[in-house]
Structures are given as structure tokens and as C-alpha cells.
Amino acid sequence: MENRLKVWCAGISAQVTPGTTTVVEGAPGTGKTAVLDDLAARWEASGRHVVRARASALEGDLPFGIVAQLFDLIDPDLVPPEALGALQLTAPAADFAVLHGVYRLAAALAGTSGLLIAVDDAHWADAASLRWLAYLTLRIQRLPIALVLTVGAGERCDDSSYGEIMATCRRVGLSNLSADGVAALISPAPAPEFVAACLEVTGGNPLAVTRLLTALREDGVPPTAEAAWRATQRGAEVSGEIMAARLRRRPAAVVAAAQSLAVLGPSPHPGVLAELTGLGPVELAEAVRTVELLGVAGPAVLDDLPAPARAALHLRAAQSLRAHGASDRAVAEHLLVTSPGLEPWAGEVLDRAAQEAVNQGDTSGAARLLWRALREPVANPSRALRLLGVAELVGNLPGATARLREAFQSNEDDTESAVALSYALHAEAKPAELASVLSDGSPWARAHLAVHGLAWQEAVPSSVSLDHPAGVLHRVMVGDISADEAVALVSTETTMSSLTSAMILNLADALDSALTVLDDVDRAQAPALRALTYVMRANVQRRKGDLVSARAELALADDHLRQDRRWLAVSTWHAALLADILLEESRLDEAAALISEASSDEARRVWSFGGLLTVRGRLLTARGDDHEALEAFLSAGRHCASWPYRNPAALAWRSGAALACAAMGDGERARELALEEVSLARAWGAPRALGMALRAAGRVTAGAAGRTLLEEAVQVLRNSPARLELARALVDLGVVLRRQADTSGARACLRDALDLAQKCGSSAIAARAHSELAATSTGPRRLRQTGPTALTPVEHQAAELAARGRSNEEIASTLLMPADAVEGVLTGTYRKLGVSGRVQLSEALDGQTGSDPFGR
């Protein structure tokens, strides 16, 4: 700082010569007073006179206050009689006689050696003193007097004399330090990270920088990258102290405005701000302008207030905000720092604000509000406990189960508390109590029990009704209702209804409808619920055969699962889907590692572990280990036997076991398993499950009967959206046709399978189709290089959403990307698909126009 001042002052001194008026202008802390100190020292060292004064906002109404300061130590014998009133603060007015008398005094002091008159913060000077300074400025050229004033940058003074001074002076501006300037003040040479931290926390303000560096030296903090956080922490304290001290010098109106702004935060309600400050419009506007000019921050202002005064200000803010119709959340934030029992409405406001926070996914905020609500004598303890427990559950905070159990036990007829407690038990992998907790018999409680039953065998209800989609889904899983009957009963009234309905639509092969329902699920939910939504979307995309989009959805789900690993059913389902996609991509080792990692003792207790076992069976089949593959499929069957769920649309372990049995030579058992799955699939009525079962039956049945089953499988799958399963069935049929010497039929099937496999992104099926096609003694056509497979995962998802009529804003919200980036993504998609706009997207995503071999 000293070097910087020397440079400044050397330049200023060249301008500060007798007969001149100089104004040094800068923001608070930029070194204006230090410049005056240096100038005064230089003049005194050369044997010249120096008089100094400092104006104050608190003394602005004191006539001739600055003049009295300048000449208070002067020998009274030198003072002209007409100047005595100004020096003694008794002059009734700044008339010519008084002004000229003080002017004569200054001239006498200057003599022949010279005089420096220095006034700090001249913008606060009283009107009489400003008039005299203006009087001196007009006559100073013929005197050995130099006048130097400092003023705050942006400070306002409406006095006409001040304007006259500023119009005739030389002006010197002081600015904040740059990064190089900060680094020059630190010894030894600092790390760039340390300099950046100092610069950021102080804004480069020279006063703040020098005080921070002094404090850090006193604390023994080295200027290293590792110590940058110490600079940030200490800098906040130093800046706060400077701001508080700066504010104390201001009038009461400015202090009141600063405190009120600190309490209310940015963009306060004008009426509330006026009530808190008690100022009129003009005075308030000026006070706010001054606060902004000073740059005093909220925390620094509030820290300088005694705790009782701070709490009282927050209470007044809460009262005023409520009176002006502010949201419960805005009012409640102020109640948090007040004492309980001061307002009869406080408990209700806190309670409603907490519910609002829960709905917005702000679990930590909801917990703070509910803790405070429980201290209000009029709060509803049971409801507040429930909301607090829900907030802690969603936020993965400790104590959620205990809180919800307390709420449930205080009012066992409260179904909402029972449901909330059931999910806490679910998250902690304690399903034994679920049935008893949700035993009140209400349709809503039974519906939630059915949802728990999709994960935990202990929660499977003995009976369910069809008046809620959760009950319908249970009956779907059991297999005692057809696809058409189930689809007719879906609804999307609540989030749970939407999710269970999407599962029903998925199993019924209404895949686009399932995606539409999932698109509309509110994503401002807990991480686990968002993860479930993305896993469900991935499952739909996998069933459609769009492996690229499925993988992208799983990546989004994984981001949320990492935030909350408690929901085993979701994470196990996620692992099963991802491992399945890895198999389709021929990445067997990665799939094996993922299956091994996900097969924990905890995961073995949930229903979705059956899916992981089934994928493991497929992996072992691909590796040629049929014996171990059969054991994996049968393990999946034994696992599922604990549940009453038999619908092969949910888990088709029997077909995999049938193929493994056939490979081991047990044809009778293979056909028994395959035909059992065919029977169950026919009862369900959705084409994907039936086509897969028929394909397995055809594979394990010899001769013409087997070919007939495979042809039926292909025909059934043609009428479904399951393109990947169709490709698989076409390969199997092509193999049978080739072996039966129907070469042309085999080639047609295998070429169609190759096209489909490439479109879906299954290198495993594509490789098998390619190999079998080569065995027909004809070269396979070149693999497709354009079309849907050329799209990136983001382009795939954006195109699908656009094809379903979603706007750019809705696509951006779903894909978590900027809205203005969506059109660019879609433009690239149109080019790769060879289409001109959204209208053609749906057809292009299913296959290039005119190239679909199935005429769909």
C-alpha cells in the first residue's frame, strides 16, 4: 500500500501547487485520507503551513464547522475581527464580511511560504463552510495557497457552492487494486489462488486488502494456495468490520435503511421497507442510495446489531410482510430468528411454510421451519412432527423414522402419518412392520401397501381393490387381469397414480403412453423419486429397443441415486437394466462386474433382484455356461416364488431357463417351462411378452412345430413396439429357415433382423444376424451409417420428446439443458434423419421413410 501511495502522491504533488484547487475522488477505503496524510507531511517537511479538517455526516448542520476545525489552533491575534464568529461557531450567516474575514486569515497564514488547506470528505461539509471554500477557490490563483479536498465517489451534495468547487477544480480519481496490485503487497511471492481469494473477498478495496493482509500476517497465515480458504474466511470478517464502522458514521436514516435492507434481503417490498425504516419516500430513497453506495452487506450490518435488536427487527419484518400478503415461506424465514409465543399466528405460518418447502424439495429448509414450529404453543404437534419426519426422510437426515413413529403413535387414525412412516421403514429396509402400520383399511393405505409389495415380500397385501392404479398394478403382477382391462383402469391424479399407471402401460406395451405419463411427473421431488422416474423411462426405452435413450435415462437416474442409496428396489432395478444393455452391446465383462457389485445381501431381499438374476442367466448363456445359466434362471424363479407375481411381462425367467435346459439336452423340461410362459403371456394379452414366450417355445421345439411357433412369435412381435425382441425372433426364425433349406426366407429374416438390431443399438444381435447371413452364402449388405443410430443419446431423447409434441421448454426441463440449446440439438437431428421438421420425426425414429421392412 505504501508503494502505491507514494506513486499516487508523487503524481498528485505535481498538481498540488500554490494557487490550485484539487479534488481527490474515490470510494470508501481507496486511500483518500492516506493521500492527504502524505501531502500534509510533504508540505510540512518543506517548512510550509498545513491546516486540516474532516467533515462528518453527523455535523453537516453545524455552520462553519469545517472552518472552525481548520483554524482552531491559530493564534487569536492573527484572526480578523469579522472572522471570529466563524471560528467560534457564532456567526449568524455566511455573509460577505465573514467570508472575507476568514479569507484574509488564510492569506495571512500563507504569508510568503505557502499554505495547504486539506479537507477530508468535503461532500459532508456544512453549507457555510462550503460557501467559504467556493469563495476561496475563486480567488486562490493569486495566493500561495493550495486547496485539496477529498470526496466520496458517487456521493451526492446538492449545495450550489459544492457544485461551483467541482466545476473549477482539478480532479484525481482513486480506484481499487487489481490482482497484480494485491500481489505486490504480499511477501513472500503469493500463490495465484491466494491472491484471487484476497481480491474476491475484498473487491480490491485498498483499505480492506491492507487490513486483511495485516490480519493474516498476525495469524501466521502463509500466502499459499492451501491457505486461500483462510483468506476468504478472514476477509469476510475484516470487510464486515470495515462496513460496520463505516455505517456508524452515517445519519440514523441511513443506518435504519441499511439494517432494514439487511433483514429483508434483495428487492424488498417497498411498503414493508418503508414501515421498517419509518422514513418518508424521499428520505428513504436517498438513504437507500447511500447504502448502495457504501456497499454495506447484510451479514455485516446484522452482525453489528445486538441479538435482541436483531430479533425485534425480524419480528417487525414478519408482521409487515404478513400484512402485505407475502408468502408464508417469506414470513416464516423471519420467524425463525424470533422467540416463540410472540404471535398467535406464528405456528400456522411456520407449518404451512414447511409444507411449501417439502413440496419444493427443500428438505433442509422444511426441517428448520418445522423444528421452530414445534416450539410454538399453538402448532399442531402431530402434523408438524409428520412434516418434519418427511423432510428428514426425503433429505436423508437422521431421526426421520423416530419422528414419524412419534407422529403415528400420537394419532394412529392419521393415514398420512402411517404412509409417511411406511416409507421410512421401506428406506431403512425394515419391511416387517409395513402391513401393521398400513392396516387401517383405507383405500389409500392399501394402495401404498401394494406399492411396498412391489419391493418387499413382507408387504404384499392379501387383497387389493381396483379403485387405485396401485391395486390394478398388483393384480397385473399377479396375472389375474388382462392388459386391456388394466389399461382401462389407469389414472394420473397423483404422483403415485402416475407412476403405477406408467408401469401398467409399460407392461401392456403402451410404451408411448407410458412415456407421456412419465413426462408429466413432477421432477421437483426427492432424489429417490426422480431416480425412479428415470429408471422407469429407461425400462420403457429398453422395451422399445432404443438402447441409446435407455442408457441416457439410466445415467440421469444414477446422478440422483448417488445422492440417496437407501432405495434398494430402485438401485437394483437400475443395475439390472444397465447390465442388460451392456449385454446387448457385447460388453460381457462390464456386465458381469456390475451384476457382481449389485448382488449384495440387502439387494437379494427385494423383488427387482429377480431381474438381476435373469440378466445374469443371459450373461452366462452368452458365455456358453449353460449349467450355471440354468441355475441363475431357476434362482430367479425361486426368488419370485416368495411373491405371488407370475406375469411374464414383468419378469420372463422361464423362457431363459427353457433355452438353458434345451442346450443341456433336457428338451421335455425346456418345453414345459416355455409353454407355461406362453400360457401366462396369452392370459395377459400383451404382444411383447407373448412373442418372447413363443420365441422360446419355438427354439426348444423341433421340426415344423418349432418353425410354426417362431413364425407366430415374429407375427405377434410385428404388432408390438418391441423392436429388439422382434430382431431376436427374426434371427432365430432365419436360422431355422436356413437349416430347412429355405435360403431366400432365411436371408429376408436375417437382413430384417440386422437392420433392426443396428437401429436398436444391439451389437450382440447384429453380430449374430451378420454371422448367420454370411452362412447363407450371400454377403450381408453394408451396415446402415445414417438414420436413428447416428444420433447421440441427447439427440435421441430430444427427438422422441419432440415427436410426442413436447415444446422446447418442456424438452429442456426433462433433459436438464438450457431451453435455447434445444433447437440446435433438433436441427442436427433433422439433418441426420433426413427430415425437415418435427412432423416427420415419429416415422423417422422408427426407421427411414420407405425403408421399414415390415410396412408399419
Coordinates of N, CA and C in Angstrom, one line a residue, residues 116 312 394 450 510 516 568 631 653 672 785 823 833:
L116 N -1.2 24.9 2.8 CA -2.0 23.8 2.3 C -3.3 23.7 3.2
A312 N -35.9 -8.4 17.2 CA -37.1 -7.5 17.1 C -37.3 -7.0 15.7
V394 N -36.9 -37.4 3.2 CA -36.5 -37.0 1.9 C -35.1 -36.5 1.8
A450 N -49.6 -51.9 -1.5 CA -49.4 -52.6 -2.7 C -48.1 -52.1 -3.4
A510 N -48.1 -50.3 -24.1 CA -48.5 -49.0 -24.5 C -47.3 -48.1 -24.1
T516 N -45.4 -40.7 -22.1 CA -46.2 -39.4 -21.9 C -46.5 -39.2 -20.5
L568 N -33.3 -49.7 -2.2 CA -32.7 -50.8 -2.8 C -33.4 -51.3 -4.1
E631 N -29.1 -72.4 -13.6 CA -29.2 -72.2 -12.1 C -29.6 -70.8 -11.8
W653 N -38.4 -65.2 -16.6 CA -37.3 -66.1 -16.3 C -37.5 -67.5 -16.9
E672 N -41.7 -77.7 -21.2 CA -42.7 -77.4 -20.1 C -42.6 -76.0 -19.6
Q785 N -25.3 -46.5 -42.0 CA -24.4 -45.5 -41.4 C -25.2 -44.2 -41.0
E823 N -33.3 -26.1 -29.8 CA -33.5 -26.0 -31.2 C -32.3 -26.4 -32.0
L833 N -31.4 -37.4 -39.7 CA -32.6 -38.3 -40.1 C -33.1 -38.0 -41.5

